Coordinates of C-alpha atoms in Angstrom, one line a residue:
Chain A
M41 CA 131.9 207.7 -83.1
A42 CA 129.9 207.7 -79.9
S43 CA 130.0 211.0 -78.2
T44 CA 131.7 211.7 -75.0
S45 CA 129.7 214.4 -73.4
R46 CA 131.5 217.0 -71.3
G47 CA 128.3 219.0 -70.8
R48 CA 127.9 219.4 -74.5
V49 CA 127.4 216.9 -77.2
Q50 CA 130.3 217.1 -79.5
I51 CA 129.0 215.3 -82.5
C52 CA 126.5 216.8 -84.8
C53 CA 125.0 216.3 -88.2
P54 CA 127.5 217.6 -90.8
E55 CA 124.8 219.3 -92.8
H56 CA 122.8 220.7 -89.9
P57 CA 125.3 221.6 -87.1
D58 CA 122.7 223.5 -85.1
A59 CA 120.0 220.8 -85.2
P60 CA 119.5 219.0 -81.8
L61 CA 120.0 215.3 -82.2
V62 CA 117.2 212.9 -81.4
E63 CA 118.2 209.7 -79.5
D64 CA 116.5 206.5 -80.5
Y65 CA 117.1 204.2 -77.6
H66 CA 115.9 201.0 -79.0
A67 CA 117.9 201.1 -82.1
G68 CA 120.8 202.8 -80.3
D69 CA 121.2 205.7 -82.7
M70 CA 121.4 209.4 -82.7
I71 CA 119.5 210.8 -85.6
C72 CA 119.4 214.3 -87.1
P73 CA 115.8 215.4 -87.2
E74 CA 116.2 217.5 -90.3
C75 CA 117.6 215.1 -92.8
G76 CA 117.3 211.7 -90.9
L77 CA 121.0 211.0 -91.0
V78 CA 122.2 208.6 -88.3
V79 CA 125.0 210.4 -86.6
G80 CA 126.0 208.3 -83.7
D81 CA 125.5 204.6 -83.1
R82 CA 126.2 201.9 -80.6
V83 CA 124.6 203.9 -77.8
V84 CA 123.8 201.6 -74.9
D85 CA 120.2 200.6 -74.7
V86 CA 118.7 201.6 -71.4
G87 CA 115.4 199.9 -71.9
T88 CA 114.2 196.9 -69.9
E89 CA 115.9 193.6 -70.4
W90 CA 112.8 191.6 -70.4
R91 CA 109.1 192.2 -70.8
T92 CA 106.6 191.7 -68.1
F93 CA 103.0 190.8 -68.8
S94 CA 100.2 191.7 -66.4
N95 CA 98.5 188.4 -66.4
E96 CA 101.6 186.6 -65.1
K97 CA 101.0 186.8 -61.4
N98 CA 102.9 183.9 -60.2
T99 CA 106.4 185.0 -61.2
K100 CA 108.1 187.8 -59.4
D101 CA 108.3 191.0 -61.3
P102 CA 112.0 191.0 -62.4
S103 CA 112.2 194.7 -63.2
R104 CA 111.7 195.6 -59.5
V105 CA 114.4 195.2 -57.0
G106 CA 113.7 195.3 -53.3
A107 CA 110.7 196.5 -51.4
A108 CA 108.9 199.7 -52.2
E109 CA 110.8 202.7 -51.1
N110 CA 109.8 204.7 -48.1
P111 CA 111.6 207.8 -49.3
L112 CA 110.1 210.6 -47.2
L113 CA 110.7 208.8 -44.0
E114 CA 113.8 206.8 -44.1
G115 CA 117.4 207.8 -45.0
G116 CA 117.4 206.5 -48.5
D117 CA 117.6 202.8 -49.1
L118 CA 121.1 202.8 -50.3
S119 CA 122.6 200.2 -48.1
T120 CA 123.8 196.8 -49.3
M121 CA 122.3 193.7 -47.7
I122 CA 123.2 190.1 -48.2
A123 CA 120.1 188.2 -48.9
I124 CA 119.5 184.6 -48.0
D125 CA 117.8 182.5 -50.6
P126 CA 115.2 180.5 -48.8
K127 CA 115.7 177.5 -51.0
D128 CA 119.3 176.8 -50.3
S129 CA 120.2 178.4 -47.0
Q130 CA 122.2 176.0 -45.0
V131 CA 120.0 174.5 -42.4
D132 CA 121.1 172.8 -39.2
E133 CA 119.4 169.9 -37.4
F134 CA 116.3 171.7 -36.2
G135 CA 115.4 173.5 -39.3
K136 CA 116.9 176.8 -38.2
P137 CA 119.1 178.6 -40.7
M138 CA 122.8 178.2 -39.8
Y139 CA 124.2 181.4 -41.1
R140 CA 122.2 184.4 -40.1
N141 CA 122.6 187.9 -41.4
R142 CA 123.8 190.1 -38.6
R143 CA 124.2 193.7 -39.6
T144 CA 121.1 194.1 -41.6
M145 CA 120.3 197.7 -41.4
N146 CA 121.7 201.2 -40.9
S147 CA 121.6 201.8 -37.2
A148 CA 120.2 205.3 -37.5
D149 CA 117.2 203.8 -39.3
R150 CA 116.7 201.1 -36.8
A151 CA 115.1 203.3 -34.2
L152 CA 112.9 204.8 -36.9
T153 CA 111.8 201.4 -38.2
N154 CA 111.1 200.2 -34.7
A155 CA 109.0 203.4 -34.0
F156 CA 107.1 203.0 -37.2
R157 CA 106.3 199.4 -36.4
E158 CA 105.1 200.5 -32.9
I159 CA 102.9 203.2 -34.4
S160 CA 101.4 200.8 -36.9
Q161 CA 100.7 198.3 -34.2
M162 CA 98.9 201.0 -32.1
A163 CA 96.9 202.1 -35.2
D164 CA 96.0 198.5 -35.7
R165 CA 94.7 198.2 -32.2
L166 CA 92.7 201.4 -32.5
N167 CA 91.4 200.5 -35.9
L168 CA 92.8 203.7 -37.4
P169 CA 93.3 204.2 -41.2
K170 CA 96.6 204.3 -42.9
M171 CA 96.4 208.1 -43.3
V172 CA 96.6 208.6 -39.5
S173 CA 99.5 206.3 -39.0
D174 CA 101.3 207.9 -42.0
R175 CA 100.9 211.3 -40.4
A176 CA 102.1 209.9 -37.1
N177 CA 105.1 208.5 -38.9
T178 CA 105.8 211.9 -40.4
L179 CA 105.5 213.6 -37.1
F180 CA 107.9 211.1 -35.5
K181 CA 110.4 211.6 -38.2
Q182 CA 110.2 215.4 -37.7
V183 CA 110.6 215.1 -34.0
N184 CA 113.5 212.7 -34.4
D185 CA 115.3 215.1 -36.7
T186 CA 115.2 217.9 -34.2
K187 CA 116.8 215.7 -31.6
S188 CA 115.3 217.9 -28.8
L189 CA 113.3 215.0 -27.4
K190 CA 116.2 212.7 -27.4
G191 CA 116.0 211.7 -23.8
R192 CA 112.4 210.6 -23.9
S193 CA 111.6 207.0 -24.4
N194 CA 110.6 206.2 -28.0
D195 CA 107.4 204.6 -26.9
A196 CA 106.3 207.9 -25.3
V197 CA 107.2 209.8 -28.4
C198 CA 105.3 207.3 -30.5
S199 CA 102.2 207.5 -28.4
A200 CA 102.3 211.3 -28.4
C201 CA 102.7 211.4 -32.2
M202 CA 99.8 209.1 -32.5
Y203 CA 97.7 211.4 -30.3
I204 CA 98.7 214.4 -32.3
A205 CA 98.0 212.7 -35.6
C206 CA 94.5 211.7 -34.5
R207 CA 93.9 215.3 -33.5
Q208 CA 95.2 216.7 -36.8
E209 CA 93.1 214.3 -38.8
F210 CA 90.0 215.4 -37.0
V211 CA 89.4 212.1 -35.4
P212 CA 90.7 212.8 -31.9
R213 CA 91.3 209.9 -29.5
T214 CA 91.4 210.6 -25.7
F215 CA 94.6 210.2 -23.9
K216 CA 93.1 207.3 -22.1
E217 CA 92.4 205.5 -25.3
I218 CA 95.9 206.0 -26.5
C219 CA 97.3 204.8 -23.2
A220 CA 95.1 201.7 -23.4
V221 CA 97.1 200.6 -26.5
S222 CA 100.5 201.7 -25.4
K223 CA 102.9 200.9 -22.6
V224 CA 103.3 204.6 -21.6
S225 CA 101.4 206.3 -18.8
K226 CA 99.0 209.2 -19.4
K227 CA 101.3 211.5 -17.5
E228 CA 104.3 210.8 -19.7
T229 CA 102.3 210.9 -22.9
G230 CA 100.9 214.3 -21.9
R231 CA 104.3 215.7 -21.1
V232 CA 105.8 214.6 -24.3
F233 CA 102.7 215.8 -26.2
K234 CA 103.3 219.3 -24.9
L235 CA 107.0 219.1 -25.7
I236 CA 106.3 218.1 -29.2
L237 CA 103.9 220.9 -29.8
K238 CA 106.5 223.3 -28.6
T239 CA 109.3 221.7 -30.7
L240 CA 107.3 221.6 -33.9
E241 CA 105.7 224.9 -33.2
T242 CA 102.3 223.6 -34.2
N243 CA 98.9 224.0 -32.6
V244 CA 96.0 221.6 -32.4
E245 CA 92.4 222.3 -32.4
L246 CA 90.5 222.1 -29.1
I247 CA 88.5 219.0 -28.6
T248 CA 84.7 219.3 -28.7
T249 CA 82.0 217.1 -27.3
G250 CA 80.9 216.1 -30.8
D251 CA 84.2 214.4 -31.7
F252 CA 83.5 211.5 -29.4
M253 CA 79.8 211.0 -29.8
S254 CA 79.7 208.6 -32.7
R255 CA 82.4 206.3 -31.2
F256 CA 81.0 206.2 -27.7
C257 CA 77.5 205.7 -28.9
S258 CA 78.4 202.9 -31.2
N259 CA 80.4 201.1 -28.6
L260 CA 77.3 201.3 -26.3
S261 CA 75.2 200.2 -29.3
L262 CA 72.8 203.1 -29.0
S263 CA 70.6 204.0 -31.9
P264 CA 71.5 207.0 -34.1
R265 CA 68.4 208.8 -32.8
I266 CA 69.9 208.8 -29.3
Q267 CA 73.3 209.7 -30.6
K268 CA 71.9 212.7 -32.3
A269 CA 70.0 213.7 -29.2
A270 CA 73.1 213.3 -27.1
T271 CA 75.2 215.4 -29.5
Y272 CA 72.6 218.1 -29.3
I273 CA 72.4 218.0 -25.5
A274 CA 76.2 218.2 -25.1
R275 CA 76.5 221.1 -27.5
K276 CA 73.7 223.0 -25.9
A277 CA 75.1 222.4 -22.4
V278 CA 78.4 223.9 -23.5
D279 CA 76.7 226.8 -25.2
L280 CA 74.6 227.6 -22.2
Y281 CA 77.7 227.6 -20.1
L282 CA 76.2 225.0 -17.7
V283 CA 79.4 223.0 -17.3
P284 CA 82.3 225.5 -17.1
G285 CA 85.7 223.9 -16.5
R286 CA 84.5 220.3 -17.3
S287 CA 86.4 218.2 -19.8
P288 CA 84.5 217.7 -23.0
V289 CA 84.8 214.0 -22.6
S290 CA 83.0 214.1 -19.2
V291 CA 80.3 216.4 -20.7
A292 CA 79.8 214.0 -23.6
A293 CA 79.4 211.1 -21.2
A294 CA 76.9 212.9 -19.1
A295 CA 74.9 213.9 -22.2
I296 CA 74.9 210.3 -23.4
Y297 CA 73.6 209.3 -20.0
M298 CA 70.8 211.8 -20.1
A299 CA 69.8 210.9 -23.6
S300 CA 69.8 207.2 -22.9
Q301 CA 67.9 207.5 -19.7
A302 CA 65.2 209.5 -21.5
S303 CA 64.8 206.8 -24.2
E304 CA 64.1 203.1 -24.1
D305 CA 67.7 201.9 -24.0
K306 CA 68.9 203.0 -20.6
K307 CA 72.6 202.7 -19.9
T308 CA 74.0 203.0 -16.4
Q309 CA 76.7 205.5 -15.5
K310 CA 79.1 202.6 -14.9
D311 CA 78.7 201.3 -18.5
I312 CA 79.2 204.8 -20.0
G313 CA 82.1 205.4 -17.7
D314 CA 83.8 202.2 -18.8
I315 CA 83.4 203.1 -22.5
A316 CA 84.4 206.7 -22.2
G317 CA 87.2 206.3 -19.7
V318 CA 85.5 208.7 -17.3
A319 CA 84.9 208.0 -13.6
E320 CA 81.3 207.4 -12.5
V321 CA 81.4 210.3 -10.1
T322 CA 82.6 212.6 -12.8
I323 CA 79.6 211.7 -14.9
R324 CA 77.4 212.2 -11.9
Q325 CA 78.9 215.7 -11.2
A326 CA 78.4 216.8 -14.8
Y327 CA 74.9 215.4 -14.9
K328 CA 74.0 217.3 -11.7
L329 CA 75.0 220.5 -13.4
M330 CA 73.0 219.7 -16.6
Y331 CA 69.9 218.2 -15.0
P332 CA 68.2 221.5 -13.8
K333 CA 68.1 222.8 -17.4
A334 CA 67.0 219.5 -18.9
H335 CA 64.0 221.1 -20.6
D336 CA 66.3 223.4 -22.6
L337 CA 68.8 220.7 -23.5
F338 CA 66.8 218.1 -25.3
P339 CA 66.0 218.7 -29.0
E340 CA 62.5 219.7 -29.9
D341 CA 61.6 216.5 -31.8
F342 CA 62.8 214.1 -29.3
K343 CA 60.4 211.3 -28.3
F344 CA 60.6 210.6 -24.6
A345 CA 60.2 207.1 -23.4
T346 CA 60.7 208.5 -19.9
P347 CA 59.5 212.1 -19.5
I348 CA 61.9 214.7 -18.2
D349 CA 60.5 214.9 -14.7
Q350 CA 61.1 211.2 -14.2
L351 CA 64.8 211.4 -15.2
P352 CA 67.1 210.3 -12.4
T353 CA 68.4 213.3 -10.4
Q354 CA 71.8 211.9 -10.1
Chain B
M3 CA 101.2 234.2 13.1
E4 CA 102.8 236.2 10.4
S5 CA 100.5 236.7 7.5
G6 CA 101.6 236.2 4.0
Q7 CA 102.6 239.2 2.0
I8 CA 99.5 240.5 0.3
L9 CA 99.9 242.8 -2.7
T10 CA 97.1 245.0 -3.7
S11 CA 97.2 245.7 -7.3
G12 CA 94.9 247.8 -9.3
V13 CA 95.2 248.0 -13.0
G14 CA 96.9 251.3 -13.0
Q15 CA 97.4 251.6 -9.3
L16 CA 100.1 249.8 -7.3
G17 CA 100.3 249.3 -3.6
T18 CA 101.5 246.8 -1.0
S19 CA 99.6 246.3 2.2
N20 CA 102.5 245.3 4.4
G21 CA 104.9 248.1 3.7
E22 CA 107.6 245.6 3.0
G23 CA 111.0 246.2 1.5
Y24 CA 110.2 247.2 -2.0
N25 CA 108.1 250.3 -2.9
P26 CA 107.1 250.6 -6.5
E27 CA 106.4 254.0 -7.9
P28 CA 102.7 254.8 -7.7
L29 CA 101.1 255.4 -11.0
P30 CA 98.5 258.1 -11.3
E31 CA 95.1 257.0 -9.9
E32 CA 92.3 256.3 -12.3
E33 CA 88.6 256.3 -11.8
N34 CA 86.9 252.9 -11.1
V35 CA 90.1 251.0 -10.9
P36 CA 89.4 247.4 -9.7
L37 CA 91.5 246.4 -6.8
L38 CA 92.8 242.9 -6.8
D39 CA 94.3 241.0 -3.9
I40 CA 97.4 239.0 -4.9
S41 CA 98.5 236.7 -2.2
I42 CA 101.9 235.2 -2.2
N43 CA 101.6 231.6 -1.2
N44 CA 105.0 230.1 -1.5
V45 CA 108.6 231.3 -2.0
V46 CA 111.3 228.8 -2.8
C47 CA 114.9 229.8 -2.2
S48 CA 118.2 228.0 -2.3
F49 CA 121.5 228.5 -0.8
S50 CA 124.7 226.6 -0.1
T51 CA 126.6 226.0 3.2
R52 CA 129.8 225.4 1.4
C53 CA 130.7 222.5 3.6
H54 CA 129.9 218.8 3.4
L55 CA 127.2 217.7 5.8
N56 CA 126.9 214.3 7.4
L57 CA 123.1 213.8 7.0
K58 CA 122.8 210.7 9.0
K59 CA 124.4 212.2 12.0
I60 CA 122.4 215.4 11.8
A61 CA 119.2 213.4 11.5
M62 CA 120.0 211.5 14.6
E63 CA 121.1 214.5 16.6
S64 CA 118.5 217.2 15.8
S65 CA 114.8 217.4 16.0
N66 CA 112.2 217.9 13.3
V67 CA 114.2 216.2 10.6
E68 CA 113.4 213.3 8.3
Y69 CA 116.2 211.5 6.6
H70 CA 115.5 209.6 3.3
R71 CA 118.4 207.5 2.5
Q72 CA 117.1 206.4 -0.9
H73 CA 117.0 209.9 -2.2
G74 CA 120.1 211.0 -0.3
M75 CA 118.1 213.9 1.1
M76 CA 117.1 215.2 4.5
Y77 CA 113.9 217.3 5.2
M78 CA 114.2 219.8 8.0
R79 CA 111.2 221.8 9.2
L80 CA 110.8 225.0 11.1
R81 CA 107.7 226.1 13.0
R82 CA 108.2 229.9 12.6
P83 CA 108.2 230.6 9.7
Y84 CA 106.5 227.4 8.7
T85 CA 109.0 226.1 6.2
T86 CA 110.6 222.9 5.0
A87 CA 114.2 222.6 3.8
N88 CA 115.6 219.9 1.5
V89 CA 119.2 219.3 2.6
W90 CA 121.8 217.5 0.6
S91 CA 125.0 216.2 1.9
S92 CA 126.9 218.5 -0.5
G93 CA 125.7 221.4 1.6
K94 CA 123.1 222.7 -0.9
I95 CA 119.8 223.5 0.7
T96 CA 116.4 224.4 -0.8
C97 CA 113.9 226.1 1.4
T98 CA 110.2 226.0 0.6
G99 CA 107.0 227.1 2.2
A100 CA 107.7 230.7 3.1
Q101 CA 105.1 233.3 2.6
S102 CA 107.2 236.2 1.5
E103 CA 110.7 236.9 0.2
D104 CA 111.9 238.3 3.5
L105 CA 110.5 235.4 5.5
A106 CA 112.2 233.1 3.1
K107 CA 115.5 234.7 3.9
V108 CA 114.8 234.5 7.6
A109 CA 114.0 230.9 7.3
A110 CA 117.0 230.1 5.3
R111 CA 119.2 231.8 7.9
K112 CA 117.5 229.9 10.7
F113 CA 118.2 226.6 8.9
A114 CA 121.8 227.5 8.5
R115 CA 122.0 228.5 12.1
K116 CA 120.5 225.2 13.2
I117 CA 123.1 223.3 11.3
Q118 CA 125.9 225.6 12.5
K119 CA 124.9 224.8 16.1
L120 CA 125.6 221.1 15.4
G121 CA 129.2 222.1 14.9
Y122 CA 129.6 222.5 11.1
K123 CA 131.5 225.4 9.6
V124 CA 128.5 226.8 7.8
K125 CA 128.7 229.8 5.4
F126 CA 125.6 231.4 4.0
C127 CA 126.5 231.4 0.3
N128 CA 124.7 231.9 -3.0
Y129 CA 121.3 232.7 -1.5
R130 CA 118.8 233.2 -4.3
V131 CA 115.0 233.1 -4.6
V132 CA 114.2 230.4 -7.1
N133 CA 110.5 230.6 -7.4
V134 CA 107.6 232.6 -6.2
L135 CA 104.0 231.3 -6.3
G136 CA 101.2 233.8 -6.1
T137 CA 97.4 233.5 -6.5
C138 CA 94.9 236.0 -7.4
I139 CA 91.1 235.6 -7.4
L140 CA 89.3 237.7 -9.9
P141 CA 85.7 238.8 -9.1
F142 CA 84.3 237.2 -12.2
A143 CA 84.4 233.8 -13.9
I144 CA 86.3 233.4 -17.1
D145 CA 85.4 231.6 -20.3
I146 CA 88.6 229.7 -20.9
T147 CA 87.5 228.0 -24.0
K148 CA 87.1 231.2 -25.9
F149 CA 90.2 232.6 -24.3
S150 CA 92.3 229.7 -25.5
R151 CA 90.8 229.9 -28.9
Q152 CA 91.8 233.5 -29.3
H153 CA 95.2 233.2 -27.6
K154 CA 96.8 230.3 -29.4
E155 CA 100.1 230.8 -27.6
A156 CA 98.4 229.5 -24.4
S157 CA 98.0 225.8 -23.8
Y158 CA 94.6 224.4 -22.8
E159 CA 94.2 220.7 -22.7
P160 CA 91.1 219.8 -20.6
E161 CA 92.1 216.2 -20.5
L162 CA 95.4 217.0 -18.8
H163 CA 94.7 220.1 -16.6
P164 CA 91.5 222.1 -16.0
G165 CA 93.3 225.5 -16.5
V166 CA 94.9 227.4 -19.3
T167 CA 98.6 227.7 -19.1
Y168 CA 99.9 231.0 -20.3
K169 CA 103.6 231.8 -20.4
I170 CA 104.8 235.3 -20.7
K171 CA 108.3 236.3 -21.7
S172 CA 108.6 239.7 -20.0
P173 CA 108.1 239.8 -17.2
K174 CA 109.0 236.1 -17.0
A175 CA 106.1 234.2 -15.5
T176 CA 103.8 231.2 -16.0
L177 CA 100.1 231.8 -15.3
K178 CA 97.4 229.2 -14.9
I179 CA 94.0 230.6 -15.5
F180 CA 90.9 228.7 -14.3
S181 CA 87.3 229.1 -15.3
T182 CA 86.3 230.0 -11.7
G183 CA 88.3 233.2 -12.0
S184 CA 91.3 232.1 -10.0
I185 CA 94.8 232.7 -11.4
T186 CA 98.0 231.3 -10.1
V187 CA 101.3 232.8 -11.1
T188 CA 104.7 231.4 -10.8
A189 CA 107.6 233.7 -11.4
P190 CA 111.2 234.2 -10.3
R191 CA 110.5 237.4 -8.3
V192 CA 107.6 238.9 -6.5
T193 CA 107.6 241.9 -8.7
N194 CA 107.1 239.7 -11.7
V195 CA 104.0 238.2 -10.1
Q196 CA 102.4 241.7 -9.8
S197 CA 103.4 242.7 -13.3
A198 CA 102.1 239.4 -14.7
I199 CA 98.7 239.9 -13.2
E200 CA 98.6 243.4 -14.5
Y201 CA 99.5 242.1 -17.9
I202 CA 96.9 239.4 -18.0
Y203 CA 94.0 241.3 -16.5
P204 CA 93.0 243.2 -19.6
L205 CA 93.3 240.1 -21.7
V206 CA 91.1 238.1 -19.4
A207 CA 88.6 240.8 -18.8
N208 CA 87.4 240.4 -22.3
F209 CA 86.2 236.9 -21.5
N210 CA 84.2 237.8 -18.5
A211 CA 81.6 235.1 -18.0
G212 CA 79.5 236.5 -15.2
P213 CA 80.0 236.2 -11.5
R214 CA 82.1 233.5 -9.8
P215 CA 80.4 230.2 -9.3
V216 CA 79.4 229.5 -5.8
K217 CA 81.0 226.3 -4.5
K218 CA 78.3 223.9 -3.5
T219 CA 78.7 222.4 -0.1
K220 CA 76.3 220.1 1.8
S221 CA 74.8 223.1 3.6
N222 CA 73.8 225.0 0.5
T223 CA 72.6 222.3 -1.9
N224 CA 68.9 222.3 -1.7
N225 CA 66.1 221.6 -4.2
F226 CA 67.6 219.4 -6.8
V227 CA 68.9 216.6 -4.6
N228 CA 66.4 214.7 -2.6
K229 CA 67.5 215.0 1.0
R230 CA 66.9 211.4 1.7
H231 CA 69.6 210.4 -0.6
I232 CA 72.4 212.5 0.8
T233 CA 74.1 209.8 2.8
Q234 CA 77.7 209.8 1.7
H235 CA 79.3 212.4 -0.4
V236 CA 81.6 210.3 -2.5
M237 CA 85.0 212.0 -2.4
S238 CA 86.9 209.3 -4.3
P239 CA 89.8 210.9 -5.9
D240 CA 89.3 211.4 -9.6
D241 CA 92.3 210.3 -11.6
D242 CA 91.2 212.3 -14.6
C243 CA 92.3 215.5 -13.0
D244 CA 90.1 217.2 -15.5
D245 CA 87.3 218.6 -13.4
E246 CA 87.9 221.5 -11.3
S247 CA 84.9 221.9 -9.0
D248 CA 87.1 220.9 -6.1
F249 CA 90.1 222.5 -7.6
D250 CA 91.0 225.7 -5.8
G251 CA 93.5 227.9 -7.6
S252 CA 95.7 228.0 -4.6
S253 CA 96.8 224.3 -4.4
V254 CA 100.1 223.7 -5.9
D255 CA 99.5 220.1 -6.7
D256 CA 100.5 220.0 -10.3
E257 CA 102.3 217.0 -11.7
D258 CA 104.4 218.7 -14.3
F259 CA 105.1 221.8 -12.3
D260 CA 108.0 221.4 -10.0
S261 CA 108.2 224.4 -7.7
E262 CA 111.7 223.5 -6.7
V263 CA 113.1 223.8 -10.2
S264 CA 114.0 227.3 -11.0
Q265 CA 111.5 229.1 -13.1
D266 CA 114.3 231.3 -14.5

């Protein structure tokens, strides 16, 4: 009586052979919509076996099996694992479990999982949101699939993916900041970064001075007023072409120095250099280029605690 | 002292100022054509002696050699032309430092002759020029930020290198363009260097940013620094490698650019 479907349902209502049958899962019937005749029965019920209530938080949700899938990134969670019930695992003398599960995971996914863990640790140290680390994960997966960077160490690829993800999410981090939370050198990260851009055929936007202002200024605990002034100074300096060929990070650091020296909260070049990862002499060089035009660089409504002619000349 | 080969190239007018081997066809002259001096700084070539060399013995017997056992390599130097050869025990030799293609050939032959004099049956095989480095100084500064924004195929990372890296497919060459107006070109042949400069000149001329910046030395810094305070000019090496006031286009000191690897 139940239909065996070979692409087409073979049973139909005797009075209405053209009518499409409606399936009632809970009762297990196939019903003709025209006359209400029950045509097929004993259809297997595919509903849930038990009901779950939202206020029961202590019991595990029995209709879910396993952890949440990571479908875009891993190769499909279709492997079989032998789980160890924590209650009755055989424990030897010291409390360690006796029988350990060896081959837990698909080996191809192991490198991916390690990399994802590494990326999430780096994001943690840099206090980056989940979006950035997800993007870094996606980039890593793409790079891994092309296999063109196979010889490079995974740590280097992770760092470079992190860097690119930050750039793409419009919250760029300098190479030095990425290297501070990673085991890889700046040189290797830079190399892998260029390779990844070539492999994935993407481009990233150029960094500007304004990208780093809020981070550097808050790390130096400068007031928003000084931060705005420094942002204005840096942008003006670049527009007036006073600092050609200088890295935007160095120009930003010099602008912060100028702004802080003109206000009450004076920071030394050493402090700014430590926060920004720029050498003191570099700040000095960029500052020397900007100092002659200091009058044009400051915003109009800036209140000077130290007037411009008393600013340090180096 | 033999001078390096200097090519004079106008955009639309070709010429060499040494009358060396190759003579390109002269194009019709145009009015107001700017003449640019392209100087070839380094030609890297490699050849094989087709016989095994006992590096330790050669190092002990000849002069002007350095033997590095850890790398398995021997450095041999010549005074004229001023070149350095990396010699491997397999007989493969890479010769760097020559100022023109012909000088490179002469130097390579001299190295082979030196080794031959020590008793090895040396053959001069598979000579080829691997890489040519040329520099060109444009009379104007370049706005590389705008240039890199318009030419997305070029790579500009101020944190990594102060210049824009521009790779062209035909003629095959890699150019590094700096904001001071210096351009360095790396190509497999000298002719490619010339064509590359001619290719890039119109692209770069659009981003003319005024006259070249004057390099400040102690003699010409004046008003802005109080003379009492010029005691030491701190020349501590900057590990950022991101500022190029001291970066002259002609130095080949680039980490990820290996002049010995073929640019082919």
